[in-house]
PDB file of C-alpha atoms in Angstrom:
ATOM      1  CA  UNK A 838     -37.703  14.488  34.825  1.00  0.00           C
ATOM      2  CA  UNK A 839     -36.927  17.376  32.507  1.00  0.00           C
ATOM      3  CA  UNK A 840     -33.273  16.347  32.403  1.00  0.00           C
ATOM      4  CA  UNK A 841     -33.850  12.664  31.693  1.00  0.00           C
ATOM      5  CA  UNK A 842     -34.874  13.033  28.050  1.00  0.00           C
ATOM      6  CA  UNK A 843     -31.876  15.178  26.984  1.00  0.00           C
ATOM      7  CA  UNK A 844     -29.477  12.893  28.882  1.00  0.00           C
ATOM      8  CA  UNK A 845     -30.931   9.804  27.196  1.00  0.00           C
ATOM      9  CA  UNK A 846     -30.801  11.476  23.748  1.00  0.00           C
ATOM     10  CA  UNK A 847     -27.184  12.538  24.157  1.00  0.00           C
ATOM     11  CA  UNK A 848     -26.223   9.112  25.468  1.00  0.00           C
ATOM     12  CA  UNK A 849     -27.795   7.447  22.428  1.00  0.00           C
ATOM     13  CA  UNK A 850     -26.042   9.938  20.156  1.00  0.00           C
ATOM     14  CA  UNK A 851     -22.707   8.968  21.695  1.00  0.00           C
ATOM     15  CA  UNK A 852     -23.267   5.197  21.749  1.00  0.00           C
ATOM     16  CA  UNK A 853     -24.674   4.639  18.283  1.00  0.00           C
ATOM     17  CA  UNK A 854     -21.402   5.536  16.453  1.00  0.00           C
ATOM     18  CA  UNK A 855     -19.572   3.123  18.716  1.00  0.00           C
ATOM     19  CA  UNK A 856     -21.911   0.305  17.693  1.00  0.00           C
ATOM     20  CA  UNK A 857     -21.449   1.140  14.006  1.00  0.00           C
ATOM     21  CA  UNK A 858     -17.651   1.341  14.185  1.00  0.00           C
ATOM     22  CA  UNK A 859     -15.905  -1.322  12.135  1.00  0.00           C
ATOM     23  CA  UNK A 860     -12.218  -1.752  12.990  1.00  0.00           C
ATOM     24  CA  UNK A 861      -9.719  -2.639  10.268  1.00  0.00           C
ATOM     25  CA  UNK A 862      -9.156  -6.338   9.707  1.00  0.00           C
ATOM     26  CA  UNK A 863      -5.360  -6.048  10.074  1.00  0.00           C
ATOM     27  CA  UNK A 864      -3.318  -7.184  12.983  1.00  0.00           C
ATOM     28  CA  UNK A 865      -2.893  -4.705  15.842  1.00  0.00           C
ATOM     29  CA  UNK A 866       0.035  -6.342  17.613  1.00  0.00           C
ATOM     30  CA  UNK A 867       3.007  -4.219  18.544  1.00  0.00           C
ATOM     31  CA  UNK A 868       5.601  -6.856  17.754  1.00  0.00           C
ATOM     32  CA  UNK A 869       8.307  -6.012  15.232  1.00  0.00           C
ATOM     33  CA  UNK A 870       7.500  -7.169  11.719  1.00  0.00           C
ATOM     34  CA  UNK A 871       9.784  -9.824  10.248  1.00  0.00           C
ATOM     35  CA  UNK A 872      12.399  -8.682   7.794  1.00  0.00           C
ATOM     36  CA  UNK A 873      11.144  -8.294   4.203  1.00  0.00           C
ATOM     37  CA  UNK A 874      11.927 -11.089   1.781  1.00  0.00           C
ATOM     38  CA  UNK A 875      14.617 -10.226  -0.739  1.00  0.00           C
ATOM     39  CA  UNK A 876      13.495  -9.108  -4.211  1.00  0.00           C
ATOM     40  CA  UNK A 877      13.585 -11.570  -7.041  1.00  0.00           C
ATOM     41  CA  UNK A 878      13.655 -10.902 -10.756  1.00  0.00           C
ATOM     42  CA  UNK A 879      10.570 -12.430 -12.391  1.00  0.00           C
ATOM     43  CA  UNK A 880      11.933 -12.534 -15.898  1.00  0.00           C
ATOM     44  CA  UNK A 881      15.229 -12.229 -17.692  1.00  0.00           C
ATOM     45  CA  UNK A 882      15.874  -9.039 -19.670  1.00  0.00           C
ATOM     46  CA  UNK A 883      14.367  -9.003 -23.159  1.00  0.00           C
ATOM     47  CA  UNK A 884      15.324  -6.711 -26.052  1.00  0.00           C
ATOM     48  CA  UNK A 885      12.724  -5.078 -28.250  1.00  0.00           C
ATOM     49  CA  UNK A 886      13.157  -4.341 -31.953  1.00  0.00           C
ATOM     50  CA  UNK A 887      14.479  -0.833 -31.227  1.00  0.00           C
ATOM     51  CA  UNK A 888      17.161  -2.191 -28.841  1.00  0.00           C
ATOM     52  CA  UNK A 889      15.424  -1.177 -25.613  1.00  0.00           C
ATOM     53  CA  UNK A 890      15.872  -3.785 -22.882  1.00  0.00           C
ATOM     54  CA  UNK A 891      12.662  -4.645 -20.994  1.00  0.00           C
ATOM     55  CA  UNK A 892      12.992  -6.209 -17.544  1.00  0.00           C
ATOM     56  CA  UNK A 893      10.365  -7.227 -14.968  1.00  0.00           C
ATOM     57  CA  UNK A 894      11.507  -7.185 -11.364  1.00  0.00           C
ATOM     58  CA  UNK A 895       9.632  -8.082  -8.195  1.00  0.00           C
ATOM     59  CA  UNK A 896      10.180  -6.027  -5.065  1.00  0.00           C
ATOM     60  CA  UNK A 897      10.508  -7.606  -1.672  1.00  0.00           C
ATOM     61  CA  UNK A 898       7.393  -8.632   0.252  1.00  0.00           C
ATOM     62  CA  UNK A 899       6.978  -6.117   3.085  1.00  0.00           C
ATOM     63  CA  UNK A 900       4.859  -7.339   5.965  1.00  0.00           C
ATOM     64  CA  UNK A 901       2.890  -4.403   7.368  1.00  0.00           C
ATOM     65  CA  UNK A 902       0.361  -4.360  10.198  1.00  0.00           C
ATOM     66  CA  UNK A 903      -2.408  -4.212   7.552  1.00  0.00           C
ATOM     67  CA  UNK A 904      -1.007  -7.132   5.522  1.00  0.00           C
ATOM     68  CA  UNK A 905       1.778  -7.964   3.046  1.00  0.00           C
ATOM     69  CA  UNK A 906       2.697  -5.537   0.293  1.00  0.00           C
ATOM     70  CA  UNK A 907       4.731  -6.472  -2.864  1.00  0.00           C
ATOM     71  CA  UNK A 908       5.156  -4.744  -6.205  1.00  0.00           C
ATOM     72  CA  UNK A 909       6.293  -5.869  -9.619  1.00  0.00           C
ATOM     73  CA  UNK A 910       8.045  -3.199 -11.713  1.00  0.00           C
ATOM     74  CA  UNK A 911       8.547  -3.301 -15.465  1.00  0.00           C
ATOM     75  CA  UNK A 912      11.540  -1.319 -16.733  1.00  0.00           C
ATOM     76  CA  UNK A 913      12.059  -0.342 -20.329  1.00  0.00           C
ATOM     77  CA  UNK A 914      15.703   0.613 -20.421  1.00  0.00           C
ATOM     78  CA  UNK A 915      16.215   2.728 -17.347  1.00  0.00           C
ATOM     79  CA  UNK A 916      12.593   4.004 -17.203  1.00  0.00           C
ATOM     80  CA  UNK A 917       9.825   2.546 -15.089  1.00  0.00           C
ATOM     81  CA  UNK A 918       7.043   1.736 -17.572  1.00  0.00           C
ATOM     82  CA  UNK A 919       4.604   0.006 -15.223  1.00  0.00           C
ATOM     83  CA  UNK A 920       4.028  -0.996 -11.627  1.00  0.00           C
ATOM     84  CA  UNK A 921       1.711  -3.786 -10.545  1.00  0.00           C
ATOM     85  CA  UNK A 922       0.716  -4.824  -7.025  1.00  0.00           C
ATOM     86  CA  UNK A 923       1.325  -8.499  -6.447  1.00  0.00           C
ATOM     87  CA  UNK A 924       0.258  -8.412  -2.788  1.00  0.00           C
ATOM     88  CA  UNK A 925      -1.736  -5.774  -0.985  1.00  0.00           C
ATOM     89  CA  UNK A 926      -3.975  -5.565   2.096  1.00  0.00           C
ATOM     90  CA  UNK A 927      -7.658  -6.082   1.493  1.00  0.00           C
ATOM     91  CA  UNK A 928      -8.694  -2.691   2.777  1.00  0.00           C
ATOM     92  CA  UNK A 929     -10.707   0.182   1.175  1.00  0.00           C
ATOM     93  CA  UNK A 930      -7.986   2.754   1.814  1.00  0.00           C
ATOM     94  CA  UNK A 931      -5.390   0.513   0.147  1.00  0.00           C
ATOM     95  CA  UNK A 932      -7.629  -0.001  -2.903  1.00  0.00           C
ATOM     96  CA  UNK A 933      -8.018   3.765  -3.279  1.00  0.00           C
ATOM     97  CA  UNK A 934      -4.306   4.513  -2.674  1.00  0.00           C
ATOM     98  CA  UNK A 935      -2.694   2.067  -5.128  1.00  0.00           C
ATOM     99  CA  UNK A 936      -3.626   3.938  -8.342  1.00  0.00           C
ATOM    100  CA  UNK A 937      -2.293   7.202  -6.823  1.00  0.00           C
ATOM    101  CA  UNK A 938       0.972   5.553  -5.780  1.00  0.00           C
ATOM    102  CA  UNK A 939       1.459   3.966  -9.205  1.00  0.00           C
ATOM    103  CA  UNK A 940       0.717   7.279 -11.003  1.00  0.00           C
ATOM    104  CA  UNK A 941       3.192   9.161  -8.823  1.00  0.00           C
ATOM    105  CA  UNK A 942       5.845   6.439  -9.344  1.00  0.00           C
ATOM    106  CA  UNK A 943       5.523   6.697 -13.108  1.00  0.00           C
ATOM    107  CA  UNK A 944       5.776  10.462 -12.903  1.00  0.00           C
ATOM    108  CA  UNK A 945       8.709  10.562 -10.427  1.00  0.00           C
ATOM    109  CA  UNK A 946      10.509   7.491 -11.953  1.00  0.00           C
ATOM    110  CA  UNK A 947      11.666   6.623  -8.416  1.00  0.00           C
ATOM    111  CA  UNK A 948      10.423   5.449  -5.018  1.00  0.00           C
ATOM    112  CA  UNK A 949      10.438   9.033  -3.784  1.00  0.00           C
ATOM    113  CA  UNK A 950       6.651   9.433  -3.825  1.00  0.00           C
ATOM    114  CA  UNK A 951       4.234  11.066  -1.375  1.00  0.00           C
ATOM    115  CA  UNK A 952       2.422   8.978   1.180  1.00  0.00           C
ATOM    116  CA  UNK A 953      -1.322   8.724   0.519  1.00  0.00           C
ATOM    117  CA  UNK A 954      -3.366  10.135   3.386  1.00  0.00           C
ATOM    118  CA  UNK A 955      -5.402   7.415   5.057  1.00  0.00           C
ATOM    119  CA  UNK A 956      -3.156   4.648   3.703  1.00  0.00           C
ATOM    120  CA  UNK A 957       0.140   5.486   5.396  1.00  0.00           C
ATOM    121  CA  UNK A 958       1.010   1.913   6.309  1.00  0.00           C
ATOM    122  CA  UNK A 959       0.358   0.621   2.781  1.00  0.00           C
ATOM    123  CA  UNK A 960       2.199   3.604   1.239  1.00  0.00           C
ATOM    124  CA  UNK A 961       5.275   2.940   3.360  1.00  0.00           C
ATOM    125  CA  UNK A 962       5.221  -0.798   2.421  1.00  0.00           C
ATOM    126  CA  UNK A 963       4.707   0.132  -1.249  1.00  0.00           C
ATOM    127  CA  UNK A 964       7.707   2.473  -1.236  1.00  0.00           C
ATOM    128  CA  UNK A 965       9.930  -0.094   0.496  1.00  0.00           C
ATOM    129  CA  UNK A 966       9.022  -2.859  -1.946  1.00  0.00           C
ATOM    130  CA  UNK A 967       9.371  -0.438  -4.887  1.00  0.00           C
ATOM    131  CA  UNK A 968      12.840   0.652  -3.748  1.00  0.00           C
ATOM    132  CA  UNK A 969      13.886  -3.013  -3.383  1.00  0.00           C
ATOM    133  CA  UNK A 970      12.765  -3.670  -6.991  1.00  0.00           C
ATOM    134  CA  UNK A 971      14.667  -0.587  -8.224  1.00  0.00           C
ATOM    135  CA  UNK A 972      17.792  -1.728  -6.352  1.00  0.00           C
ATOM    136  CA  UNK A 973      17.452  -5.324  -7.694  1.00  0.00           C
ATOM    137  CA  UNK A 974      17.148  -4.028 -11.270  1.00  0.00           C
ATOM    138  CA  UNK A 975      20.529  -2.346 -10.913  1.00  0.00           C
ATOM    139  CA  UNK A 976      22.168  -5.526  -9.574  1.00  0.00           C
TER     140      UNK A 976
END
């Protein structure tokens, strides 16, 4: 009888976190994701009064296991002036990761940015879509 109470307490301590666990809403299949859609420019180049050409380019839609990721990049001349997420997974880690990824992109001026811990899948999709937009801008 002396062992029953500690065993019940430890069992409850192990089972309660399992009941509270909330898995991510993304797909967990192991099938290969379809190829990303090709990037498309969203607006023709426009010149400002100082002669700088501004161009907005959409990256490809990258289908990740958490959901689709797509960015829109605004270039002023050869510089990346802003990045906007057009599609992103509805997940707390993604919401927290996007501002970090955008900030690093504006600092690095390339798709060579660090992956955000806890949002690896989204970070990889972001970098792939971003690189597609950068490549499309040069075309």
